[in-house]
């Protein structure tokens, strides 16, 4: 089987507090592209269909999550006081807030995407593994996560956090 890549675009906003960059501490947005690469569990073999395992379902599920839950989300660290504001004054909007253990950086987002897509793949029992997640944050800045720089078992994200779950969640409210 050949490897597969999907790309999707979304808008997002975030701010970084722990990073201590005044420019990044004010809420601001990016239009980003995420490209995910799935590696097949086995090598390509000629057959009647000559096609990979049914990947349409996982592609549809991934893009549905991006379009309906990730697009236009506000990304905040779990200790950001803005969460308290939304809880108190605009609780209906909490579903559009993506939460992060630590600052909501693009690196953290790419790791969360990796875990979420892996959860979807495992939940569907598909013969693929996630082999790369790439986020183009700006036309001149791309973050790339691969098995060489990301190990889910060692990543330190608590087990109850939303990225591990094969559902549409983007937070743990
Ligand atoms: Zn930013």
mmCIF file with all atom_site columns, C-alpha atoms and ligand atoms in Angstrom:
data_model
loop_
_atom_site.group_PDB
_atom_site.id
_atom_site.type_symbol
_atom_site.label_atom_id
_atom_site.label_alt_id
_atom_site.label_comp_id
_atom_site.label_asym_id
_atom_site.label_entity_id
_atom_site.label_seq_id
_atom_site.pdbx_PDB_ins_code
_atom_site.Cartn_x
_atom_site.Cartn_y
_atom_site.Cartn_z
_atom_site.occupancy
_atom_site.B_iso_or_equiv
_atom_site.pdbx_formal_charge
_atom_site.auth_seq_id
_atom_site.auth_comp_id
_atom_site.auth_asym_id
_atom_site.auth_atom_id
_atom_site.pdbx_PDB_model_num
ATOM   1   C  CA  . UNK A 1 1   ? 0.000   0.000  0.000  1.00 0.00 ? 1   UNK A CA  1
ATOM   2   C  CA  . UNK A 1 2   ? 1.115   3.522  -0.648 1.00 0.00 ? 2   UNK A CA  1
ATOM   3   C  CA  . UNK A 1 3   ? 1.258   6.273  1.943  1.00 0.00 ? 3   UNK A CA  1
ATOM   4   C  CA  . UNK A 1 4   ? -1.539  8.840  2.009  1.00 0.00 ? 4   UNK A CA  1
ATOM   5   C  CA  . UNK A 1 5   ? -1.505  12.564 2.647  1.00 0.00 ? 5   UNK A CA  1
ATOM   6   C  CA  . UNK A 1 6   ? -4.442  14.892 3.350  1.00 0.00 ? 6   UNK A CA  1
ATOM   7   C  CA  . UNK A 1 7   ? -4.282  18.669 3.663  1.00 0.00 ? 7   UNK A CA  1
ATOM   8   C  CA  . UNK A 1 8   ? -6.914  20.915 5.230  1.00 0.00 ? 8   UNK A CA  1
ATOM   9   C  CA  . UNK A 1 9   ? -7.072  24.620 5.973  1.00 0.00 ? 9   UNK A CA  1
ATOM   10  C  CA  . UNK A 1 10  ? -8.529  26.229 9.103  1.00 0.00 ? 10  UNK A CA  1
ATOM   11  C  CA  . UNK A 1 11  ? -8.505  29.550 10.902 1.00 0.00 ? 11  UNK A CA  1
ATOM   12  C  CA  . UNK A 1 12  ? -7.489  29.742 14.543 1.00 0.00 ? 12  UNK A CA  1
ATOM   13  C  CA  . UNK A 1 13  ? -6.560  32.192 17.286 1.00 0.00 ? 13  UNK A CA  1
ATOM   14  C  CA  . UNK A 1 14  ? -4.324  31.745 20.281 1.00 0.00 ? 14  UNK A CA  1
ATOM   15  C  CA  . UNK A 1 15  ? -2.054  33.506 22.679 1.00 0.00 ? 15  UNK A CA  1
ATOM   16  C  CA  . UNK A 1 16  ? 1.105   32.389 24.421 1.00 0.00 ? 16  UNK A CA  1
ATOM   17  C  CA  . UNK A 1 17  ? 1.644   33.432 28.028 1.00 0.00 ? 17  UNK A CA  1
ATOM   18  C  CA  . UNK A 1 18  ? 4.400   31.183 29.395 1.00 0.00 ? 18  UNK A CA  1
ATOM   19  C  CA  . UNK A 1 19  ? 6.563   31.937 26.377 1.00 0.00 ? 19  UNK A CA  1
ATOM   20  C  CA  . UNK A 1 20  ? 6.914   35.544 27.631 1.00 0.00 ? 20  UNK A CA  1
ATOM   21  C  CA  . UNK A 1 21  ? 6.861   37.157 24.220 1.00 0.00 ? 21  UNK A CA  1
ATOM   22  C  CA  . UNK A 1 22  ? 4.782   40.355 24.431 1.00 0.00 ? 22  UNK A CA  1
ATOM   23  C  CA  . UNK A 1 23  ? 3.846   40.030 20.767 1.00 0.00 ? 23  UNK A CA  1
ATOM   24  C  CA  . UNK A 1 24  ? 2.461   36.507 21.228 1.00 0.00 ? 24  UNK A CA  1
ATOM   25  C  CA  . UNK A 1 25  ? 0.657   37.238 24.519 1.00 0.00 ? 25  UNK A CA  1
ATOM   26  C  CA  . UNK A 1 26  ? -2.147  39.191 22.852 1.00 0.00 ? 26  UNK A CA  1
ATOM   27  C  CA  . UNK A 1 27  ? -4.844  37.025 21.202 1.00 0.00 ? 27  UNK A CA  1
ATOM   28  C  CA  . UNK A 1 28  ? -4.104  36.865 17.477 1.00 0.00 ? 28  UNK A CA  1
ATOM   29  C  CA  . UNK A 1 29  ? -4.941  34.559 14.622 1.00 0.00 ? 29  UNK A CA  1
ATOM   30  C  CA  . UNK A 1 30  ? -3.431  32.506 11.820 1.00 0.00 ? 30  UNK A CA  1
ATOM   31  C  CA  . UNK A 1 31  ? -4.820  30.787 8.752  1.00 0.00 ? 31  UNK A CA  1
ATOM   32  C  CA  . UNK A 1 32  ? -3.078  27.433 8.857  1.00 0.00 ? 32  UNK A CA  1
ATOM   33  C  CA  . UNK A 1 33  ? -2.832  24.298 6.750  1.00 0.00 ? 33  UNK A CA  1
ATOM   34  C  CA  . UNK A 1 34  ? -2.454  20.900 8.363  1.00 0.00 ? 34  UNK A CA  1
ATOM   35  C  CA  . UNK A 1 35  ? -1.093  18.032 6.288  1.00 0.00 ? 35  UNK A CA  1
ATOM   36  C  CA  . UNK A 1 36  ? -1.178  14.558 7.770  1.00 0.00 ? 36  UNK A CA  1
ATOM   37  C  CA  . UNK A 1 37  ? 0.596   11.541 6.389  1.00 0.00 ? 37  UNK A CA  1
ATOM   38  C  CA  . UNK A 1 38  ? -0.575  7.991  7.023  1.00 0.00 ? 38  UNK A CA  1
ATOM   39  C  CA  . UNK A 1 39  ? 1.793   5.091  6.448  1.00 0.00 ? 39  UNK A CA  1
ATOM   40  C  CA  . UNK A 1 40  ? 0.278   1.719  5.542  1.00 0.00 ? 40  UNK A CA  1
ATOM   41  C  CA  . UNK A 1 41  ? 0.835   -1.237 7.842  1.00 0.00 ? 41  UNK A CA  1
ATOM   42  C  CA  . UNK A 1 42  ? 1.987   -3.354 4.883  1.00 0.00 ? 42  UNK A CA  1
ATOM   43  C  CA  . UNK A 1 43  ? 3.774   -2.770 1.583  1.00 0.00 ? 43  UNK A CA  1
ATOM   44  C  CA  . UNK A 1 44  ? 2.023   -2.339 -1.756 1.00 0.00 ? 44  UNK A CA  1
ATOM   45  C  CA  . UNK A 1 45  ? 1.018   -5.525 -3.595 1.00 0.00 ? 45  UNK A CA  1
ATOM   46  C  CA  . UNK A 1 46  ? -0.730  -5.810 -6.928 1.00 0.00 ? 46  UNK A CA  1
ATOM   47  C  CA  . UNK A 1 47  ? -4.270  -7.107 -6.546 1.00 0.00 ? 47  UNK A CA  1
ATOM   48  C  CA  . UNK A 1 48  ? -7.708  -6.827 -8.171 1.00 0.00 ? 48  UNK A CA  1
ATOM   49  C  CA  . UNK A 1 49  ? -8.325  -3.375 -6.740 1.00 0.00 ? 49  UNK A CA  1
ATOM   50  C  CA  . UNK A 1 50  ? -4.731  -2.113 -6.570 1.00 0.00 ? 50  UNK A CA  1
ATOM   51  C  CA  . UNK A 1 51  ? -5.810  0.330  -3.891 1.00 0.00 ? 51  UNK A CA  1
ATOM   52  C  CA  . UNK A 1 52  ? -4.982  1.018  -0.295 1.00 0.00 ? 52  UNK A CA  1
ATOM   53  C  CA  . UNK A 1 53  ? -7.234  0.056  2.572  1.00 0.00 ? 53  UNK A CA  1
ATOM   54  C  CA  . UNK A 1 54  ? -10.444 2.074  2.691  1.00 0.00 ? 54  UNK A CA  1
ATOM   55  C  CA  . UNK A 1 55  ? -9.102  5.479  3.648  1.00 0.00 ? 55  UNK A CA  1
ATOM   56  C  CA  . UNK A 1 56  ? -12.136 7.536  2.637  1.00 0.00 ? 56  UNK A CA  1
ATOM   57  C  CA  . UNK A 1 57  ? -13.711 6.984  6.053  1.00 0.00 ? 57  UNK A CA  1
ATOM   58  C  CA  . UNK A 1 58  ? -10.705 8.212  8.019  1.00 0.00 ? 58  UNK A CA  1
ATOM   59  C  CA  . UNK A 1 59  ? -10.241 11.169 5.664  1.00 0.00 ? 59  UNK A CA  1
ATOM   60  C  CA  . UNK A 1 60  ? -13.892 12.131 6.036  1.00 0.00 ? 60  UNK A CA  1
ATOM   61  C  CA  . UNK A 1 61  ? -13.758 11.845 9.826  1.00 0.00 ? 61  UNK A CA  1
ATOM   62  C  CA  . UNK A 1 62  ? -10.539 13.867 10.084 1.00 0.00 ? 62  UNK A CA  1
ATOM   63  C  CA  . UNK A 1 63  ? -11.817 16.643 7.825  1.00 0.00 ? 63  UNK A CA  1
ATOM   64  C  CA  . UNK A 1 64  ? -15.139 16.714 9.642  1.00 0.00 ? 64  UNK A CA  1
ATOM   65  C  CA  . UNK A 1 65  ? -13.288 17.271 12.916 1.00 0.00 ? 65  UNK A CA  1
ATOM   66  C  CA  . UNK A 1 66  ? -11.116 19.992 11.382 1.00 0.00 ? 66  UNK A CA  1
ATOM   67  C  CA  . UNK A 1 67  ? -14.037 21.772 9.679  1.00 0.00 ? 67  UNK A CA  1
ATOM   68  C  CA  . UNK A 1 68  ? -16.589 21.567 12.496 1.00 0.00 ? 68  UNK A CA  1
ATOM   69  C  CA  . UNK A 1 69  ? -14.454 21.735 15.626 1.00 0.00 ? 69  UNK A CA  1
ATOM   70  C  CA  . UNK A 1 70  ? -10.951 23.000 14.886 1.00 0.00 ? 70  UNK A CA  1
ATOM   71  C  CA  . UNK A 1 71  ? -11.797 25.739 12.386 1.00 0.00 ? 71  UNK A CA  1
ATOM   72  C  CA  . UNK A 1 72  ? -12.293 29.080 14.187 1.00 0.00 ? 72  UNK A CA  1
ATOM   73  C  CA  . UNK A 1 73  ? -11.368 27.630 17.594 1.00 0.00 ? 73  UNK A CA  1
ATOM   74  C  CA  . UNK A 1 74  ? -9.589  29.746 20.186 1.00 0.00 ? 74  UNK A CA  1
ATOM   75  C  CA  . UNK A 1 75  ? -6.543  27.958 21.609 1.00 0.00 ? 75  UNK A CA  1
ATOM   76  C  CA  . UNK A 1 76  ? -5.724  28.655 25.256 1.00 0.00 ? 76  UNK A CA  1
ATOM   77  C  CA  . UNK A 1 77  ? -3.444  27.160 27.874 1.00 0.00 ? 77  UNK A CA  1
ATOM   78  C  CA  . UNK A 1 78  ? -5.312  25.519 30.746 1.00 0.00 ? 78  UNK A CA  1
ATOM   79  C  CA  . UNK A 1 79  ? -4.067  28.171 33.162 1.00 0.00 ? 79  UNK A CA  1
ATOM   80  C  CA  . UNK A 1 80  ? -5.017  31.132 30.936 1.00 0.00 ? 80  UNK A CA  1
ATOM   81  C  CA  . UNK A 1 81  ? -7.310  33.485 32.920 1.00 0.00 ? 81  UNK A CA  1
ATOM   82  C  CA  . UNK A 1 82  ? -9.386  34.026 29.757 1.00 0.00 ? 82  UNK A CA  1
ATOM   83  C  CA  . UNK A 1 83  ? -10.885 30.593 30.440 1.00 0.00 ? 83  UNK A CA  1
ATOM   84  C  CA  . UNK A 1 84  ? -12.362 32.013 33.640 1.00 0.00 ? 84  UNK A CA  1
ATOM   85  C  CA  . UNK A 1 85  ? -13.868 34.878 31.660 1.00 0.00 ? 85  UNK A CA  1
ATOM   86  C  CA  . UNK A 1 86  ? -15.584 32.520 29.204 1.00 0.00 ? 86  UNK A CA  1
ATOM   87  C  CA  . UNK A 1 87  ? -16.772 30.219 32.003 1.00 0.00 ? 87  UNK A CA  1
ATOM   88  C  CA  . UNK A 1 88  ? -18.387 33.113 33.805 1.00 0.00 ? 88  UNK A CA  1
ATOM   89  C  CA  . UNK A 1 89  ? -19.647 35.350 30.991 1.00 0.00 ? 89  UNK A CA  1
ATOM   90  C  CA  . UNK A 1 90  ? -19.908 33.329 27.777 1.00 0.00 ? 90  UNK A CA  1
ATOM   91  C  CA  . UNK A 1 91  ? -20.144 29.641 28.755 1.00 0.00 ? 91  UNK A CA  1
ATOM   92  C  CA  . UNK A 1 92  ? -21.894 28.779 25.480 1.00 0.00 ? 92  UNK A CA  1
ATOM   93  C  CA  . UNK A 1 93  ? -18.629 29.510 23.667 1.00 0.00 ? 93  UNK A CA  1
ATOM   94  C  CA  . UNK A 1 94  ? -16.496 27.081 25.687 1.00 0.00 ? 94  UNK A CA  1
ATOM   95  C  CA  . UNK A 1 95  ? -17.129 24.416 23.045 1.00 0.00 ? 95  UNK A CA  1
ATOM   96  C  CA  . UNK A 1 96  ? -15.088 26.550 20.611 1.00 0.00 ? 96  UNK A CA  1
ATOM   97  C  CA  . UNK A 1 97  ? -12.076 26.731 22.916 1.00 0.00 ? 97  UNK A CA  1
ATOM   98  C  CA  . UNK A 1 98  ? -9.269  24.239 22.418 1.00 0.00 ? 98  UNK A CA  1
ATOM   99  C  CA  . UNK A 1 99  ? -7.290  23.734 25.611 1.00 0.00 ? 99  UNK A CA  1
ATOM   100 C  CA  . UNK A 1 100 ? -3.628  22.878 26.010 1.00 0.00 ? 100 UNK A CA  1
ATOM   101 C  CA  . UNK A 1 101 ? -1.428  21.547 28.771 1.00 0.00 ? 101 UNK A CA  1
ATOM   102 C  CA  . UNK A 1 102 ? 0.972   24.511 28.659 1.00 0.00 ? 102 UNK A CA  1
ATOM   103 C  CA  . UNK A 1 103 ? 1.105   27.200 25.984 1.00 0.00 ? 103 UNK A CA  1
ATOM   104 C  CA  . UNK A 1 104 ? -0.941  26.606 22.799 1.00 0.00 ? 104 UNK A CA  1
ATOM   105 C  CA  . UNK A 1 105 ? 2.039   26.673 20.458 1.00 0.00 ? 105 UNK A CA  1
ATOM   106 C  CA  . UNK A 1 106 ? 2.046   25.253 16.952 1.00 0.00 ? 106 UNK A CA  1
ATOM   107 C  CA  . UNK A 1 107 ? 4.355   22.467 18.161 1.00 0.00 ? 107 UNK A CA  1
ATOM   108 C  CA  . UNK A 1 108 ? 1.807   21.489 20.824 1.00 0.00 ? 108 UNK A CA  1
ATOM   109 C  CA  . UNK A 1 109 ? -1.015  21.683 18.270 1.00 0.00 ? 109 UNK A CA  1
ATOM   110 C  CA  . UNK A 1 110 ? 0.850   19.373 15.889 1.00 0.00 ? 110 UNK A CA  1
ATOM   111 C  CA  . UNK A 1 111 ? 1.363   16.862 18.718 1.00 0.00 ? 111 UNK A CA  1
ATOM   112 C  CA  . UNK A 1 112 ? -2.356  17.068 19.603 1.00 0.00 ? 112 UNK A CA  1
ATOM   113 C  CA  . UNK A 1 113 ? -3.291  16.540 15.945 1.00 0.00 ? 113 UNK A CA  1
ATOM   114 C  CA  . UNK A 1 114 ? -1.031  13.488 15.861 1.00 0.00 ? 114 UNK A CA  1
ATOM   115 C  CA  . UNK A 1 115 ? -2.688  11.947 18.917 1.00 0.00 ? 115 UNK A CA  1
ATOM   116 C  CA  . UNK A 1 116 ? -6.229  12.722 17.733 1.00 0.00 ? 116 UNK A CA  1
ATOM   117 C  CA  . UNK A 1 117 ? -5.704  11.274 14.277 1.00 0.00 ? 117 UNK A CA  1
ATOM   118 C  CA  . UNK A 1 118 ? -4.014  8.206  15.801 1.00 0.00 ? 118 UNK A CA  1
ATOM   119 C  CA  . UNK A 1 119 ? -7.046  7.760  18.068 1.00 0.00 ? 119 UNK A CA  1
ATOM   120 C  CA  . UNK A 1 120 ? -9.392  7.943  15.046 1.00 0.00 ? 120 UNK A CA  1
ATOM   121 C  CA  . UNK A 1 121 ? -7.281  5.412  13.105 1.00 0.00 ? 121 UNK A CA  1
ATOM   122 C  CA  . UNK A 1 122 ? -7.139  3.004  16.058 1.00 0.00 ? 122 UNK A CA  1
ATOM   123 C  CA  . UNK A 1 123 ? -10.861 3.414  16.720 1.00 0.00 ? 123 UNK A CA  1
ATOM   124 C  CA  . UNK A 1 124 ? -11.667 2.527  13.092 1.00 0.00 ? 124 UNK A CA  1
ATOM   125 C  CA  . UNK A 1 125 ? -9.240  -0.413 13.166 1.00 0.00 ? 125 UNK A CA  1
ATOM   126 C  CA  . UNK A 1 126 ? -7.514  0.860  10.005 1.00 0.00 ? 126 UNK A CA  1
ATOM   127 C  CA  . UNK A 1 127 ? -4.170  -0.585 8.834  1.00 0.00 ? 127 UNK A CA  1
ATOM   128 C  CA  . UNK A 1 128 ? -2.328  2.742  8.967  1.00 0.00 ? 128 UNK A CA  1
ATOM   129 C  CA  . UNK A 1 129 ? -0.127  4.634  11.382 1.00 0.00 ? 129 UNK A CA  1
ATOM   130 C  CA  . UNK A 1 130 ? 0.371   8.388  11.494 1.00 0.00 ? 130 UNK A CA  1
ATOM   131 C  CA  . UNK A 1 131 ? 3.853   9.056  10.146 1.00 0.00 ? 131 UNK A CA  1
ATOM   132 C  CA  . UNK A 1 132 ? 3.929   12.857 9.857  1.00 0.00 ? 132 UNK A CA  1
ATOM   133 C  CA  . UNK A 1 133 ? 1.921   15.934 10.857 1.00 0.00 ? 133 UNK A CA  1
ATOM   134 C  CA  . UNK A 1 134 ? 2.868   19.228 9.256  1.00 0.00 ? 134 UNK A CA  1
ATOM   135 C  CA  . UNK A 1 135 ? 1.338   22.587 10.142 1.00 0.00 ? 135 UNK A CA  1
ATOM   136 C  CA  . UNK A 1 136 ? 1.997   25.528 7.876  1.00 0.00 ? 136 UNK A CA  1
ATOM   137 C  CA  . UNK A 1 137 ? 1.514   28.371 10.334 1.00 0.00 ? 137 UNK A CA  1
ATOM   138 C  CA  . UNK A 1 138 ? 2.551   31.096 7.900  1.00 0.00 ? 138 UNK A CA  1
ATOM   139 C  CA  . UNK A 1 139 ? 3.848   30.784 4.336  1.00 0.00 ? 139 UNK A CA  1
ATOM   140 C  CA  . UNK A 1 140 ? 7.384   30.959 5.742  1.00 0.00 ? 140 UNK A CA  1
ATOM   141 C  CA  . UNK A 1 141 ? 6.995   28.866 8.911  1.00 0.00 ? 141 UNK A CA  1
ATOM   142 C  CA  . UNK A 1 142 ? 6.084   25.170 9.079  1.00 0.00 ? 142 UNK A CA  1
ATOM   143 C  CA  . UNK A 1 143 ? 6.177   22.832 12.073 1.00 0.00 ? 143 UNK A CA  1
ATOM   144 C  CA  . UNK A 1 144 ? 6.796   19.148 11.309 1.00 0.00 ? 144 UNK A CA  1
ATOM   145 C  CA  . UNK A 1 145 ? 6.226   16.308 13.751 1.00 0.00 ? 145 UNK A CA  1
ATOM   146 C  CA  . UNK A 1 146 ? 7.587   12.854 12.924 1.00 0.00 ? 146 UNK A CA  1
ATOM   147 C  CA  . UNK A 1 147 ? 8.445   9.750  14.988 1.00 0.00 ? 147 UNK A CA  1
ATOM   148 C  CA  . UNK A 1 148 ? 12.012  11.078 15.226 1.00 0.00 ? 148 UNK A CA  1
ATOM   149 C  CA  . UNK A 1 149 ? 10.902  14.098 17.255 1.00 0.00 ? 149 UNK A CA  1
ATOM   150 C  CA  . UNK A 1 150 ? 7.641   12.910 18.829 1.00 0.00 ? 150 UNK A CA  1
ATOM   151 C  CA  . UNK A 1 151 ? 6.964   9.826  20.923 1.00 0.00 ? 151 UNK A CA  1
ATOM   152 C  CA  . UNK A 1 152 ? 3.364   9.670  22.190 1.00 0.00 ? 152 UNK A CA  1
ATOM   153 C  CA  . UNK A 1 153 ? 4.367   7.339  25.044 1.00 0.00 ? 153 UNK A CA  1
ATOM   154 C  CA  . UNK A 1 154 ? 6.941   9.859  26.305 1.00 0.00 ? 154 UNK A CA  1
ATOM   155 C  CA  . UNK A 1 155 ? 5.141   13.128 25.501 1.00 0.00 ? 155 UNK A CA  1
ATOM   156 C  CA  . UNK A 1 156 ? 3.970   13.853 29.052 1.00 0.00 ? 156 UNK A CA  1
ATOM   157 C  CA  . UNK A 1 157 ? 0.359   14.687 28.181 1.00 0.00 ? 157 UNK A CA  1
ATOM   158 C  CA  . UNK A 1 158 ? -1.957  13.411 30.922 1.00 0.00 ? 158 UNK A CA  1
ATOM   159 C  CA  . UNK A 1 159 ? -3.978  10.347 29.969 1.00 0.00 ? 159 UNK A CA  1
ATOM   160 C  CA  . UNK A 1 160 ? -7.360  12.046 30.429 1.00 0.00 ? 160 UNK A CA  1
ATOM   161 C  CA  . UNK A 1 161 ? -6.637  14.863 27.948 1.00 0.00 ? 161 UNK A CA  1
ATOM   162 C  CA  . UNK A 1 162 ? -8.852  15.265 24.864 1.00 0.00 ? 162 UNK A CA  1
ATOM   163 C  CA  . UNK A 1 163 ? -6.228  14.482 22.168 1.00 0.00 ? 163 UNK A CA  1
ATOM   164 C  CA  . UNK A 1 164 ? -6.164  10.808 23.228 1.00 0.00 ? 164 UNK A CA  1
ATOM   165 C  CA  . UNK A 1 165 ? -9.923  10.403 22.689 1.00 0.00 ? 165 UNK A CA  1
ATOM   166 C  CA  . UNK A 1 166 ? -11.451 9.191  19.408 1.00 0.00 ? 166 UNK A CA  1
ATOM   167 C  CA  . UNK A 1 167 ? -14.291 11.698 19.657 1.00 0.00 ? 167 UNK A CA  1
ATOM   168 C  CA  . UNK A 1 168 ? -14.848 15.220 18.320 1.00 0.00 ? 168 UNK A CA  1
ATOM   169 C  CA  . UNK A 1 169 ? -13.652 16.942 21.524 1.00 0.00 ? 169 UNK A CA  1
ATOM   170 C  CA  . UNK A 1 170 ? -11.123 19.803 21.610 1.00 0.00 ? 170 UNK A CA  1
ATOM   171 C  CA  . UNK A 1 171 ? -11.152 20.338 25.367 1.00 0.00 ? 171 UNK A CA  1
ATOM   172 C  CA  . UNK A 1 172 ? -11.993 18.605 28.641 1.00 0.00 ? 172 UNK A CA  1
ATOM   173 C  CA  . UNK A 1 173 ? -14.837 20.828 29.900 1.00 0.00 ? 173 UNK A CA  1
HETATM 174 ZN ZN1 . LIG B 2 .   ? 0.551   32.982 16.827 1.00 0.00 ? 1   LIG B ZN1 1
#
